[in-house]
């Protein structure tokens, strides 16, 4: 290829990248409390909340039980983990429930001239359960003193360790966890709270650095951006330390949760144009976490320790972009064998929202099968899969799909 043609292709590639990654401005949606969502009072304090692949709400209680509700608030099951020590946080992946617990040891401390024995964090472990409560495995989490929060970032289990002020990343294999990386020395924490969550692309995460009054985005374990300041303005965070919890709302928005007093806001990815969810009241007393989760339809769920209930918030115009995939994930080895494209950015034609992932074939009992099924393609975002109608995609993405299908079809007829 001549130099002139080479430069033409380089410029074309740059132009396409700029066009794809330029997100359309989308208005921050307004949310309100869904008064029709009512559950029976929880038997204990909620300490964790997560959403399943079928949009069921699973809540971890302080007594070690996991209770499940459907999106209307109807009970859909419950089991006791019978873990000792009791689990302190949970996350979901591959249709499994991962319950993490913090071990403690007795230690003598001096306070106001008096000595007393207290329990201090001294290690962490993780147990894996089926949705019905069958325990499948359990393993130690090396180099972690406390399991404060946990999520899968890509195919790695990330554990928030308040005691060490770090996030530790583990590769899991059977009943073993191998530490592969840590983010440390970057967080100002307080009140025993440490919350983070994955973003829609599966490889980045949002961190509530509450002692610094910041929301920070980490990509490939490096800080990419941040926003927030201590103050009384709507875009600031109030109190002694906030936000305590957060959640990604599709590709363009973030839910931030503040305590003392309770204030839940929806804002854009830069923390701008924030809107408060009215009518929540006080969800906690004092410096306490308020677990939050978002389903793939854009509903927001908040766990209240004082009311011992789950509060659902909905919008008349929820984000219409590509929805976040829930916890059902495909094994990476199978997904790689079914890949029809490299990782690329896909754009929603309706809203301009975008997501990064690879196009993979639909699977049947024998392995990868159809490229398109019922007018939909299958995307792998991080380690999570979901189906999307082709007509929802931007024209450039539709053209890309047709081009790949044409090449693969022609190759198969040779």
mmCIF file of N, CA, C and O in Angstrom, residues 273-305:
data_model
loop_
_atom_site.group_PDB
_atom_site.id
_atom_site.type_symbol
_atom_site.label_atom_id
_atom_site.label_comp_id
_atom_site.label_asym_id
_atom_site.label_seq_id
_atom_site.Cartn_x
_atom_site.Cartn_y
_atom_site.Cartn_z
ATOM 1 N N UNK A 273 -25.834 18.352 36.268
ATOM 2 C CA UNK A 273 -27.282 18.281 36.028
ATOM 3 C C UNK A 273 -27.978 17.318 36.994
ATOM 4 O O UNK A 273 -28.891 16.583 36.617
ATOM 5 N N UNK A 274 -27.533 17.310 38.244
ATOM 6 C CA UNK A 274 -28.074 16.370 39.230
ATOM 7 C C UNK A 274 -29.539 16.645 39.546
ATOM 8 O O UNK A 274 -29.973 17.793 39.596
ATOM 9 N N UNK A 275 -30.284 15.556 39.733
ATOM 10 C CA UNK A 275 -31.688 15.646 40.127
ATOM 11 C C UNK A 275 -31.909 14.763 41.350
ATOM 12 O O UNK A 275 -31.511 13.594 41.365
ATOM 13 N N UNK A 276 -32.562 15.323 42.372
ATOM 14 C CA UNK A 276 -32.834 14.587 43.609
ATOM 15 C C UNK A 276 -34.088 13.735 43.453
ATOM 16 O O UNK A 276 -35.064 14.157 42.830
ATOM 17 N N UNK A 277 -34.055 12.534 44.019
ATOM 18 C CA UNK A 277 -35.261 11.707 44.092
ATOM 19 C C UNK A 277 -36.033 12.144 45.334
ATOM 20 O O UNK A 277 -35.565 11.957 46.465
ATOM 21 N N UNK A 278 -37.187 12.726 45.134
ATOM 22 C CA UNK A 278 -37.970 13.272 46.246
ATOM 23 C C UNK A 278 -38.794 12.168 46.928
ATOM 24 O O UNK A 278 -39.110 11.139 46.334
ATOM 25 N N UNK A 279 -39.146 12.433 48.193
ATOM 26 C CA UNK A 279 -40.074 11.575 48.923
ATOM 27 C C UNK A 279 -39.479 10.351 49.572
ATOM 28 O O UNK A 279 -40.213 9.484 50.058
ATOM 29 N N UNK A 280 -38.155 10.257 49.649
ATOM 30 C CA UNK A 280 -37.524 9.068 50.238
ATOM 31 C C UNK A 280 -37.543 9.089 51.768
ATOM 32 O O UNK A 280 -37.603 8.046 52.407
ATOM 33 N N UNK A 281 -37.464 10.269 52.355
ATOM 34 C CA UNK A 281 -37.345 10.356 53.807
ATOM 35 C C UNK A 281 -35.981 9.871 54.265
ATOM 36 O O UNK A 281 -35.060 9.685 53.464
ATOM 37 N N UNK A 282 -35.845 9.633 55.562
ATOM 38 C CA UNK A 282 -34.575 9.146 56.110
ATOM 39 C C UNK A 282 -34.509 7.624 55.977
ATOM 40 O O UNK A 282 -35.338 6.910 56.535
ATOM 41 N N UNK A 283 -33.521 7.130 55.254
ATOM 42 C CA UNK A 283 -33.380 5.687 55.062
ATOM 43 C C UNK A 283 -32.464 5.047 56.097
ATOM 44 O O UNK A 283 -32.507 3.835 56.308
ATOM 45 N N UNK A 284 -31.609 5.853 56.758
ATOM 46 C CA UNK A 284 -30.696 5.333 57.780
ATOM 47 C C UNK A 284 -30.555 6.362 58.894
ATOM 48 O O UNK A 284 -30.907 7.532 58.732
ATOM 49 N N UNK A 285 -30.006 5.914 60.004
ATOM 50 C CA UNK A 285 -29.664 6.811 61.102
ATOM 51 C C UNK A 285 -28.149 6.945 61.162
ATOM 52 O O UNK A 285 -27.437 5.940 61.213
ATOM 53 N N UNK A 286 -27.662 8.180 61.143
ATOM 54 C CA UNK A 286 -26.235 8.397 61.299
ATOM 55 C C UNK A 286 -25.414 7.926 60.120
ATOM 56 O O UNK A 286 -25.877 7.884 58.977
ATOM 57 N N UNK A 287 -24.167 7.540 60.424
ATOM 58 C CA UNK A 287 -23.204 7.158 59.381
ATOM 59 C C UNK A 287 -23.361 5.695 59.028
ATOM 60 O O UNK A 287 -22.682 4.824 59.593
ATOM 61 N N UNK A 288 -24.251 5.412 58.104
ATOM 62 C CA UNK A 288 -24.582 4.041 57.726
ATOM 63 C C UNK A 288 -24.711 3.941 56.218
ATOM 64 O O UNK A 288 -25.180 4.860 55.560
ATOM 65 N N UNK A 289 -24.311 2.786 55.697
ATOM 66 C CA UNK A 289 -24.411 2.526 54.268
ATOM 67 C C UNK A 289 -25.871 2.388 53.826
ATOM 68 O O UNK A 289 -26.729 1.961 54.599
ATOM 69 N N UNK A 290 -26.154 2.752 52.582
ATOM 70 C CA UNK A 290 -27.484 2.592 51.983
ATOM 71 C C UNK A 290 -27.302 1.822 50.677
ATOM 72 O O UNK A 290 -27.147 2.425 49.602
ATOM 73 N N UNK A 291 -27.277 0.484 50.720
ATOM 74 C CA UNK A 291 -27.037 -0.301 49.502
ATOM 75 C C UNK A 291 -28.010 0.066 48.395
ATOM 76 O O UNK A 291 -29.200 0.281 48.629
ATOM 77 N N UNK A 292 -27.500 0.118 47.154
ATOM 78 C CA UNK A 292 -28.310 0.520 46.006
ATOM 79 C C UNK A 292 -27.990 -0.390 44.825
ATOM 80 O O UNK A 292 -26.863 -0.866 44.675
ATOM 81 N N UNK A 293 -29.005 -0.648 43.989
ATOM 82 C CA UNK A 293 -28.817 -1.441 42.777
ATOM 83 C C UNK A 293 -29.790 -0.955 41.717
ATOM 84 O O UNK A 293 -30.830 -0.368 42.029
ATOM 85 N N UNK A 294 -29.464 -1.223 40.450
ATOM 86 C CA UNK A 294 -30.280 -0.800 39.316
ATOM 87 C C UNK A 294 -30.579 -2.011 38.445
ATOM 88 O O UNK A 294 -29.673 -2.786 38.131
ATOM 89 N N UNK A 295 -31.851 -2.184 38.053
ATOM 90 C CA UNK A 295 -32.160 -3.289 37.154
ATOM 91 C C UNK A 295 -32.004 -2.845 35.697
ATOM 92 O O UNK A 295 -31.739 -1.675 35.420
ATOM 93 N N UNK A 296 -32.142 -3.790 34.749
ATOM 94 C CA UNK A 296 -31.842 -3.449 33.359
ATOM 95 C C UNK A 296 -32.937 -2.619 32.704
ATOM 96 O O UNK A 296 -32.774 -2.152 31.573
ATOM 97 N N UNK A 297 -34.045 -2.373 33.419
ATOM 98 C CA UNK A 297 -35.080 -1.470 32.924
ATOM 99 C C UNK A 297 -34.908 -0.058 33.481
ATOM 100 O O UNK A 297 -35.697 0.834 33.185
ATOM 101 N N UNK A 298 -33.890 0.121 34.322
ATOM 102 C CA UNK A 298 -33.619 1.451 34.854
ATOM 103 C C UNK A 298 -34.243 1.748 36.197
ATOM 104 O O UNK A 298 -34.115 2.865 36.698
ATOM 105 N N UNK A 299 -34.926 0.781 36.825
ATOM 106 C CA UNK A 299 -35.479 0.996 38.175
ATOM 107 C C UNK A 299 -34.343 0.982 39.203
ATOM 108 O O UNK A 299 -33.392 0.209 39.080
ATOM 109 N N UNK A 300 -34.451 1.836 40.208
ATOM 110 C CA UNK A 300 -33.440 1.963 41.257
ATOM 111 C C UNK A 300 -33.994 1.382 42.549
ATOM 112 O O UNK A 300 -35.117 1.696 42.946
ATOM 113 N N UNK A 301 -33.200 0.551 43.229
ATOM 114 C CA UNK A 301 -33.615 -0.070 44.488
ATOM 115 C C UNK A 301 -32.656 0.343 45.600
ATOM 116 O O UNK A 301 -31.433 0.274 45.437
ATOM 117 N N UNK A 302 -33.216 0.783 46.721
ATOM 118 C CA UNK A 302 -32.439 1.241 47.874
ATOM 119 C C UNK A 302 -32.822 0.431 49.102
ATOM 120 O O UNK A 302 -34.005 0.172 49.328
ATOM 121 N N UNK A 303 -31.832 0.042 49.899
ATOM 122 C CA UNK A 303 -32.078 -0.745 51.109
ATOM 123 C C UNK A 303 -32.007 0.162 52.333
ATOM 124 O O UNK A 303 -30.997 0.840 52.557
ATOM 125 N N UNK A 304 -33.075 0.185 53.117
ATOM 126 C CA UNK A 304 -33.152 1.038 54.304
ATOM 127 C C UNK A 304 -32.976 0.213 55.570
ATOM 128 O O UNK A 304 -33.725 -0.735 55.807
ATOM 129 N N UNK A 305 -31.995 0.580 56.397
ATOM 130 C CA UNK A 305 -31.772 -0.145 57.652
ATOM 131 C C UNK A 305 -32.767 0.275 58.723
ATOM 132 O O UNK A 305 -33.167 -0.542 59.557
#
